[in-house]
Amino acid sequence: MTDANGVLVAGAGPVGMAAALALRAHGLPVTVLEADPQGRERPGSRALFVHRETLRLLDAMRPGLAAEITSYGQTWHTNRTLYRGREVYARTFPPPPSSGPPFTSLRQVDTERFLLAACADAGVAFEWGAKVTGVRIKDTGVVLTARDGREWAGSHVIAADGARSAVRHDLGIAMDGIRAEGFHVVVDVAGVPGAEAPVERVFHYEHPGMGGRSVMRVPFTGGFQIDLQCRDDDSPDSYGTEEAVRRWLPRVVDDLKADDIADRVLWVSTYRFLRAVAARFSDPRHRVLLVGEAAHLFPPFGARGMNSGIADAAAAASAVAESLAAGTTTAVAEFAETRRAAALFNSAAAGTALAHLRPQRRIVRAKQRAAATLAPVLPWCGAWLEHAPYGPRHGSPASVGRKY
């Protein structure tokens, strides 16, 4: 067995690295076990948004980290919403205050780069190529076993090993949820060097160039992301392959010519709206704490995934530190209850967004058409069309605090 005093973190994604930074901020030694090899490549934008609340949490873990991320990330000041090609909402916000922007947008690979550097500076130990396959919980701690037979011991484990969490599976904790019909296609597009593309987020209801399918365009540092909402009966081969993207992308990106697609398309992926929450966020002895996608799955709209995961990580590290100081399991039990309440709220909010984005009832589409018609004279109708696709972000249980 490899000696590993302190706390173990399973998974070196953004949530796992945030948990490690938070533990180090509490003065605790930490070892991160990651299944992938060191220097792995993780293509694609994935989690684009880092919200203000998350930046504050990261800065508390490692002062100056938020400034590093925001100085690299992209913050836009204009949001636009169109309905069948006609603008129904547009708002340009003033420059952010000196306290920092409300969010920043960058590809997850870049967020992870900043977090990894911060972990190195903070003295976090990493074990790469350590795919966890087993968990043994004792009264005094936890032992994790890797596929190659290596073992690590720690007082607690923070499991941030993703949607297919081996830690959660080995503990027998169920993850129940709902998968929506239909799928979305996500495309990362590189910007043109030297060209001034509009720095704005644009959402199209029923884009006329895409047969009434909805489209969102979001900028990030170095380019932008396109999210195409396909219909329930669409074939992934017709819209979700690189060959298919080459056919339809010029119809939704005015400044993209067919000859440029091969050089500017960075990544193509598909996803379905999936909402799931683990039955428990800790084991009965309160030695293992589930965070991020090991604990819950949300669709990308609303940017709840990584942001709520980092909130989980901060709360988990505080609970571990408090439990070790007090010699009790109370803080971990409270973490499990509080963060699960947050996850249930986020899951319900994502469901509200889904009901608007993929309405199953005709009355919802009728309301959208009516709001689009009235938006020029009733601005609140346009504001509703602007905000509804993301679901509510406020109103979570008071014990949870903040948005996520």
mmCIF file with all atom_site columns, C-alpha atoms in Angstrom, residues 92-212:
data_model
loop_
_atom_site.group_PDB
_atom_site.id
_atom_site.type_symbol
_atom_site.label_atom_id
_atom_site.label_alt_id
_atom_site.label_comp_id
_atom_site.label_asym_id
_atom_site.label_entity_id
_atom_site.label_seq_id
_atom_site.pdbx_PDB_ins_code
_atom_site.Cartn_x
_atom_site.Cartn_y
_atom_site.Cartn_z
_atom_site.occupancy
_atom_site.B_iso_or_equiv
_atom_site.pdbx_formal_charge
_atom_site.auth_seq_id
_atom_site.auth_comp_id
_atom_site.auth_asym_id
_atom_site.auth_atom_id
_atom_site.pdbx_PDB_model_num
ATOM 1   C CA . THR A 1 92  ? -25.993 45.352 -23.738 1.00 0.00 ? 92  THR A CA 1
ATOM 2   C CA . PHE A 1 93  ? -24.662 45.471 -20.211 1.00 0.00 ? 93  PHE A CA 1
ATOM 3   C CA . PRO A 1 94  ? -22.174 48.034 -18.878 1.00 0.00 ? 94  PRO A CA 1
ATOM 4   C CA . PRO A 1 95  ? -18.549 47.005 -18.364 1.00 0.00 ? 95  PRO A CA 1
ATOM 5   C CA . PRO A 1 96  ? -18.048 44.861 -15.252 1.00 0.00 ? 96  PRO A CA 1
ATOM 6   C CA . PRO A 1 97  ? -17.130 46.550 -11.967 1.00 0.00 ? 97  PRO A CA 1
ATOM 7   C CA . SER A 1 98  ? -13.644 46.437 -10.540 1.00 0.00 ? 98  SER A CA 1
ATOM 8   C CA . SER A 1 99  ? -14.747 43.558 -8.326  1.00 0.00 ? 99  SER A CA 1
ATOM 9   C CA . GLY A 1 100 ? -14.817 41.348 -11.418 1.00 0.00 ? 100 GLY A CA 1
ATOM 10  C CA . PRO A 1 101 ? -17.128 40.207 -14.228 1.00 0.00 ? 101 PRO A CA 1
ATOM 11  C CA . PRO A 1 102 ? -20.368 38.278 -13.631 1.00 0.00 ? 102 PRO A CA 1
ATOM 12  C CA . PHE A 1 103 ? -18.850 35.321 -15.506 1.00 0.00 ? 103 PHE A CA 1
ATOM 13  C CA . THR A 1 104 ? -16.129 34.372 -17.900 1.00 0.00 ? 104 THR A CA 1
ATOM 14  C CA . SER A 1 105 ? -16.199 31.975 -20.858 1.00 0.00 ? 105 SER A CA 1
ATOM 15  C CA . LEU A 1 106 ? -13.358 29.666 -21.806 1.00 0.00 ? 106 LEU A CA 1
ATOM 16  C CA . ARG A 1 107 ? -12.986 26.077 -22.889 1.00 0.00 ? 107 ARG A CA 1
ATOM 17  C CA . GLN A 1 108 ? -12.794 23.520 -20.108 1.00 0.00 ? 108 GLN A CA 1
ATOM 18  C CA . VAL A 1 109 ? -9.335  22.462 -21.256 1.00 0.00 ? 109 VAL A CA 1
ATOM 19  C CA . ASP A 1 110 ? -8.153  25.998 -20.440 1.00 0.00 ? 110 ASP A CA 1
ATOM 20  C CA . THR A 1 111 ? -9.930  26.055 -17.073 1.00 0.00 ? 111 THR A CA 1
ATOM 21  C CA . GLU A 1 112 ? -8.224  22.768 -16.216 1.00 0.00 ? 112 GLU A CA 1
ATOM 22  C CA . ARG A 1 113 ? -4.870  24.213 -17.254 1.00 0.00 ? 113 ARG A CA 1
ATOM 23  C CA . PHE A 1 114 ? -5.221  27.035 -14.728 1.00 0.00 ? 114 PHE A CA 1
ATOM 24  C CA . LEU A 1 115 ? -6.420  24.671 -12.014 1.00 0.00 ? 115 LEU A CA 1
ATOM 25  C CA . LEU A 1 116 ? -3.570  22.219 -12.602 1.00 0.00 ? 116 LEU A CA 1
ATOM 26  C CA . ALA A 1 117 ? -0.979  24.996 -12.312 1.00 0.00 ? 117 ALA A CA 1
ATOM 27  C CA . ALA A 1 118 ? -2.644  26.216 -9.105  1.00 0.00 ? 118 ALA A CA 1
ATOM 28  C CA . CYS A 1 119 ? -2.574  22.674 -7.687  1.00 0.00 ? 119 CYS A CA 1
ATOM 29  C CA . ALA A 1 120 ? 1.136   22.377 -8.456  1.00 0.00 ? 120 ALA A CA 1
ATOM 30  C CA . ASP A 1 121 ? 1.806   25.675 -6.664  1.00 0.00 ? 121 ASP A CA 1
ATOM 31  C CA . ALA A 1 122 ? -0.322  24.536 -3.712  1.00 0.00 ? 122 ALA A CA 1
ATOM 32  C CA . GLY A 1 123 ? 1.606   21.293 -3.248  1.00 0.00 ? 123 GLY A CA 1
ATOM 33  C CA . VAL A 1 124 ? -1.099  18.870 -4.395  1.00 0.00 ? 124 VAL A CA 1
ATOM 34  C CA . ALA A 1 125 ? 0.225   15.373 -5.131  1.00 0.00 ? 125 ALA A CA 1
ATOM 35  C CA . PHE A 1 126 ? -1.031  13.597 -8.273  1.00 0.00 ? 126 PHE A CA 1
ATOM 36  C CA . GLU A 1 127 ? -1.066  9.920  -9.161  1.00 0.00 ? 127 GLU A CA 1
ATOM 37  C CA . TRP A 1 128 ? -1.698  9.568  -12.911 1.00 0.00 ? 128 TRP A CA 1
ATOM 38  C CA . GLY A 1 129 ? -2.838  6.353  -14.553 1.00 0.00 ? 129 GLY A CA 1
ATOM 39  C CA . ALA A 1 130 ? -4.528  5.390  -11.286 1.00 0.00 ? 130 ALA A CA 1
ATOM 40  C CA . LYS A 1 131 ? -7.949  4.088  -12.257 1.00 0.00 ? 131 LYS A CA 1
ATOM 41  C CA . VAL A 1 132 ? -9.849  3.449  -9.034  1.00 0.00 ? 132 VAL A CA 1
ATOM 42  C CA . THR A 1 133 ? -11.725 0.144  -8.959  1.00 0.00 ? 133 THR A CA 1
ATOM 43  C CA . GLY A 1 134 ? -12.331 -0.513 -5.273  1.00 0.00 ? 134 GLY A CA 1
ATOM 44  C CA . VAL A 1 135 ? -13.214 1.270  -2.036  1.00 0.00 ? 135 VAL A CA 1
ATOM 45  C CA . ARG A 1 136 ? -12.738 -0.087 1.499   1.00 0.00 ? 136 ARG A CA 1
ATOM 46  C CA . ILE A 1 137 ? -14.108 2.007  4.325   1.00 0.00 ? 137 ILE A CA 1
ATOM 47  C CA . LYS A 1 138 ? -12.788 1.632  7.836   1.00 0.00 ? 138 LYS A CA 1
ATOM 48  C CA . ASP A 1 139 ? -13.574 3.373  11.116  1.00 0.00 ? 139 ASP A CA 1
ATOM 49  C CA . THR A 1 140 ? -10.414 5.427  10.795  1.00 0.00 ? 140 THR A CA 1
ATOM 50  C CA . GLY A 1 141 ? -10.319 6.069  7.071   1.00 0.00 ? 141 GLY A CA 1
ATOM 51  C CA . VAL A 1 142 ? -10.656 4.830  3.494   1.00 0.00 ? 142 VAL A CA 1
ATOM 52  C CA . VAL A 1 143 ? -8.509  2.692  1.195   1.00 0.00 ? 143 VAL A CA 1
ATOM 53  C CA . LEU A 1 144 ? -8.755  3.093  -2.584  1.00 0.00 ? 144 LEU A CA 1
ATOM 54  C CA . THR A 1 145 ? -7.535  0.337  -4.889  1.00 0.00 ? 145 THR A CA 1
ATOM 55  C CA . ALA A 1 146 ? -6.470  0.947  -8.478  1.00 0.00 ? 146 ALA A CA 1
ATOM 56  C CA . ARG A 1 147 ? -6.855  -1.445 -11.388 1.00 0.00 ? 147 ARG A CA 1
ATOM 57  C CA . ASP A 1 148 ? -3.145  -2.225 -11.304 1.00 0.00 ? 148 ASP A CA 1
ATOM 58  C CA . GLY A 1 149 ? -3.318  -3.267 -7.637  1.00 0.00 ? 149 GLY A CA 1
ATOM 59  C CA . ARG A 1 150 ? -1.864  -0.144 -6.064  1.00 0.00 ? 150 ARG A CA 1
ATOM 60  C CA . GLU A 1 151 ? -3.579  1.136  -2.929  1.00 0.00 ? 151 GLU A CA 1
ATOM 61  C CA . TRP A 1 152 ? -3.805  4.494  -1.184  1.00 0.00 ? 152 TRP A CA 1
ATOM 62  C CA . ALA A 1 153 ? -5.118  5.274  2.300   1.00 0.00 ? 153 ALA A CA 1
ATOM 63  C CA . GLY A 1 154 ? -6.616  8.516  3.551   1.00 0.00 ? 154 GLY A CA 1
ATOM 64  C CA . SER A 1 155 ? -8.869  9.846  6.267   1.00 0.00 ? 155 SER A CA 1
ATOM 65  C CA . HIS A 1 156 ? -11.566 10.714 3.695   1.00 0.00 ? 156 HIS A CA 1
ATOM 66  C CA . VAL A 1 157 ? -12.207 10.445 -0.025  1.00 0.00 ? 157 VAL A CA 1
ATOM 67  C CA . ILE A 1 158 ? -13.780 13.158 -2.147  1.00 0.00 ? 158 ILE A CA 1
ATOM 68  C CA . ALA A 1 159 ? -15.115 11.341 -5.206  1.00 0.00 ? 159 ALA A CA 1
ATOM 69  C CA . ALA A 1 160 ? -15.014 13.541 -8.296  1.00 0.00 ? 160 ALA A CA 1
ATOM 70  C CA . ASP A 1 161 ? -14.597 10.720 -10.782 1.00 0.00 ? 161 ASP A CA 1
ATOM 71  C CA . GLY A 1 162 ? -17.439 11.666 -13.077 1.00 0.00 ? 162 GLY A CA 1
ATOM 72  C CA . ALA A 1 163 ? -20.733 10.312 -14.349 1.00 0.00 ? 163 ALA A CA 1
ATOM 73  C CA . ARG A 1 164 ? -19.474 6.711  -14.374 1.00 0.00 ? 164 ARG A CA 1
ATOM 74  C CA . SER A 1 165 ? -17.979 7.100  -10.901 1.00 0.00 ? 165 SER A CA 1
ATOM 75  C CA . ALA A 1 166 ? -16.256 3.883  -9.843  1.00 0.00 ? 166 ALA A CA 1
ATOM 76  C CA . VAL A 1 167 ? -16.323 5.092  -6.242  1.00 0.00 ? 167 VAL A CA 1
ATOM 77  C CA . ARG A 1 168 ? -20.085 5.622  -6.268  1.00 0.00 ? 168 ARG A CA 1
ATOM 78  C CA . HIS A 1 169 ? -20.632 2.298  -8.025  1.00 0.00 ? 169 HIS A CA 1
ATOM 79  C CA . ASP A 1 170 ? -18.486 0.371  -5.567  1.00 0.00 ? 170 ASP A CA 1
ATOM 80  C CA . LEU A 1 171 ? -20.412 1.910  -2.657  1.00 0.00 ? 171 LEU A CA 1
ATOM 81  C CA . GLY A 1 172 ? -23.696 0.794  -4.242  1.00 0.00 ? 172 GLY A CA 1
ATOM 82  C CA . ILE A 1 173 ? -25.173 4.294  -4.330  1.00 0.00 ? 173 ILE A CA 1
ATOM 83  C CA . ALA A 1 174 ? -27.889 4.557  -6.970  1.00 0.00 ? 174 ALA A CA 1
ATOM 84  C CA . MET A 1 175 ? -28.059 7.387  -9.509  1.00 0.00 ? 175 MET A CA 1
ATOM 85  C CA . ASP A 1 176 ? -31.603 7.752  -10.773 1.00 0.00 ? 176 ASP A CA 1
ATOM 86  C CA . GLY A 1 177 ? -32.707 10.207 -13.405 1.00 0.00 ? 177 GLY A CA 1
ATOM 87  C CA . ILE A 1 178 ? -34.537 11.083 -16.591 1.00 0.00 ? 178 ILE A CA 1
ATOM 88  C CA . ARG A 1 179 ? -33.205 11.215 -20.143 1.00 0.00 ? 179 ARG A CA 1
ATOM 89  C CA . ALA A 1 180 ? -35.112 13.383 -22.594 1.00 0.00 ? 180 ALA A CA 1
ATOM 90  C CA . GLU A 1 181 ? -35.872 12.402 -26.174 1.00 0.00 ? 181 GLU A CA 1
ATOM 91  C CA . GLY A 1 182 ? -33.998 14.165 -28.920 1.00 0.00 ? 182 GLY A CA 1
ATOM 92  C CA . PHE A 1 183 ? -30.404 15.353 -28.877 1.00 0.00 ? 183 PHE A CA 1
ATOM 93  C CA . HIS A 1 184 ? -28.241 18.438 -29.299 1.00 0.00 ? 184 HIS A CA 1
ATOM 94  C CA . VAL A 1 185 ? -25.131 18.913 -31.412 1.00 0.00 ? 185 VAL A CA 1
ATOM 95  C CA . VAL A 1 186 ? -22.271 21.008 -30.025 1.00 0.00 ? 186 VAL A CA 1
ATOM 96  C CA . VAL A 1 187 ? -19.632 22.454 -32.345 1.00 0.00 ? 187 VAL A CA 1
ATOM 97  C CA . ASP A 1 188 ? -16.539 24.436 -31.368 1.00 0.00 ? 188 ASP A CA 1
ATOM 98  C CA . VAL A 1 189 ? -15.511 26.868 -34.095 1.00 0.00 ? 189 VAL A CA 1
ATOM 99  C CA . ALA A 1 190 ? -12.174 28.681 -34.127 1.00 0.00 ? 190 ALA A CA 1
ATOM 100 C CA . GLY A 1 191 ? -12.228 32.414 -34.672 1.00 0.00 ? 191 GLY A CA 1
ATOM 101 C CA . VAL A 1 192 ? -10.515 34.042 -37.639 1.00 0.00 ? 192 VAL A CA 1
ATOM 102 C CA . PRO A 1 193 ? -7.187  35.566 -36.532 1.00 0.00 ? 193 PRO A CA 1
ATOM 103 C CA . GLY A 1 194 ? -7.382  39.344 -36.778 1.00 0.00 ? 194 GLY A CA 1
ATOM 104 C CA . ALA A 1 195 ? -11.105 39.386 -37.522 1.00 0.00 ? 195 ALA A CA 1
ATOM 105 C CA . GLU A 1 196 ? -13.484 41.145 -35.136 1.00 0.00 ? 196 GLU A CA 1
ATOM 106 C CA . ALA A 1 197 ? -16.344 38.718 -34.586 1.00 0.00 ? 197 ALA A CA 1
ATOM 107 C CA . PRO A 1 198 ? -19.279 40.018 -32.537 1.00 0.00 ? 198 PRO A CA 1
ATOM 108 C CA . VAL A 1 199 ? -18.730 39.340 -28.841 1.00 0.00 ? 199 VAL A CA 1
ATOM 109 C CA . GLU A 1 200 ? -22.314 38.462 -28.017 1.00 0.00 ? 200 GLU A CA 1
ATOM 110 C CA . ARG A 1 201 ? -24.405 35.487 -27.054 1.00 0.00 ? 201 ARG A CA 1
ATOM 111 C CA . VAL A 1 202 ? -27.228 34.810 -29.511 1.00 0.00 ? 202 VAL A CA 1
ATOM 112 C CA . PHE A 1 203 ? -30.133 32.387 -29.105 1.00 0.00 ? 203 PHE A CA 1
ATOM 113 C CA . HIS A 1 204 ? -32.391 31.564 -32.054 1.00 0.00 ? 204 HIS A CA 1
ATOM 114 C CA . TYR A 1 205 ? -35.820 30.058 -31.478 1.00 0.00 ? 205 TYR A CA 1
ATOM 115 C CA . GLU A 1 206 ? -36.741 28.026 -34.566 1.00 0.00 ? 206 GLU A CA 1
ATOM 116 C CA . HIS A 1 207 ? -33.891 29.222 -36.766 1.00 0.00 ? 207 HIS A CA 1
ATOM 117 C CA . PRO A 1 208 ? -35.286 29.699 -40.310 1.00 0.00 ? 208 PRO A CA 1
ATOM 118 C CA . GLY A 1 209 ? -32.080 28.376 -41.871 1.00 0.00 ? 209 GLY A CA 1
ATOM 119 C CA . MET A 1 210 ? -32.325 25.133 -39.900 1.00 0.00 ? 210 MET A CA 1
ATOM 120 C CA . GLY A 1 211 ? -35.910 24.138 -40.564 1.00 0.00 ? 211 GLY A CA 1
ATOM 121 C CA . GLY A 1 212 ? -37.165 25.595 -37.297 1.00 0.00 ? 212 GLY A CA 1
#
